C-alpha cells in the first residue's frame, strides 16, 4: 500500500452494503444503506467514477441493492452471500441516536477478490474502505493482498452488533492505517475501540504513519491533521431542519475522498477548503432521511423544483 498520489480518476470502495429496516413512530420502512455503499454513491454523486466491492445476496434485498447502485451509476463487484444479503434493524434510542441489530449475514460478512475486483483496485486513484470486518484476520490478509500498492483511505466504522473481538479489530484496522493516505475516525470509533479521546487517537494514527487523519466529532465539527498542519471546521449552518444524521460521516468521507482522488492537498489552506466543503456536504445530507449524500446545491435545486434530491 502507498500514500503516494495517482493520476487515475476513479475510486473503489470496499465494505458493506445492506438494507436498513427503520422502525420508529412513523412505522416501518426500508432503505438501501451501508457505510461503504453510502460512500460509493456519495462519490458518484460528486462526479467520481466509482466501483463498490461488497457482499450482496441473490435475493430480493440484493435486487434492491443492485437496482439502487445501478440507478446512481455505481459499478458493483459483488462477493457471494451464502446467508443472503445483510440487514440492519434500526430503532431510535431515548437520546434520538440510532440503535442497530444486524442479521447473521451482516455479522458474518465476507469479501472475496476476483480478478475483476483486483483490476479495479489496481486502476483506481483511491481505494476507500469502510465498515470492514477488521476483527477477522483472514479477511484482513485477503484485503491487504488485494490492495497491493493501492492508495488507501480507511474508516474503521465499527458496529457493536457486528464486532466480535475489539482488540483484533484494532490490530486489523491499524495494519491498514499505517500506510493510508487518509484515515477517518469519529467520536464513536474512539469510544468503541479506544479510550474515547479523539484527539489522542488522531495523534496515534499520525504517529503510526497515516498521511492524514480526518477526525469527526459530531456537533463539534471536524479536524484534519496532515503533514501541512492541523485545520478544524465547525458544523456548517444551512437552511432547514436537521432530519437525520446517520449519513453525515459517510458524506464527510466521500467529500474529502473526492479531493484526494488525483492528488492530496499540499498546503494547509487547501486542506481547510476541502474540510469546509465536506462540512457543507455533511450538513446538506442531514437535511433528509437516509444516507444518500446531498450537497447545498442539490438542496437549492430541490427547493426550486429542479431535479435535485
Coordinates of C-alpha atoms in Angstrom, one line a residue, residues 97 155-160 166 173 183-202 205 213-223 235 245 248-250 252 279:
X97 CA -29.5 8.1 18.2
X155 CA -12.7 4.4 8.1
X156 CA -12.9 1.7 10.8
X157 CA -16.7 2.4 11.3
X158 CA -17.1 -0.4 13.9
X159 CA -20.7 -1.5 14.7
X160 CA -21.1 -3.0 18.2
X166 CA -12.3 -5.4 19.8
X173 CA -7.5 -1.6 11.4
X183 CA -7.8 7.7 8.0
X184 CA -11.2 8.9 9.1
X185 CA -12.2 8.3 12.7
X186 CA -15.2 9.6 14.7
X187 CA -16.0 10.1 18.3
X188 CA -17.9 6.8 18.3
X189 CA -14.9 5.0 16.9
X190 CA -12.7 6.4 19.7
X191 CA -15.3 5.3 22.3
X192 CA -15.8 1.8 20.9
X193 CA -12.2 0.9 20.0
X194 CA -10.0 3.1 22.2
X195 CA -10.3 5.1 25.4
X196 CA -12.7 7.7 24.0
X197 CA -10.1 10.5 23.5
X198 CA -10.5 11.5 19.8
X199 CA -7.6 14.0 19.9
X200 CA -5.3 11.3 21.3
X201 CA -6.5 8.8 18.6
X202 CA -5.8 11.3 15.9
X205 CA -2.8 7.4 13.9
X213 CA -6.3 11.9 9.7
X214 CA -9.8 13.2 9.5
X215 CA -11.4 13.2 12.9
X216 CA -15.2 13.9 13.1
X217 CA -16.8 15.0 16.4
X218 CA -20.5 15.3 15.6
X219 CA -21.8 18.7 16.7
X220 CA -18.3 19.8 17.5
X221 CA -17.3 19.7 13.8
X222 CA -14.2 18.0 12.4
X223 CA -10.4 18.3 12.2
X235 CA -20.6 22.1 11.6
X245 CA -27.6 12.5 11.0
X248 CA -23.2 12.5 7.9
X249 CA -19.9 10.7 8.5
X250 CA -20.1 8.8 5.2
X252 CA -17.8 13.7 5.0
X279 CA -18.8 20.1 6.3

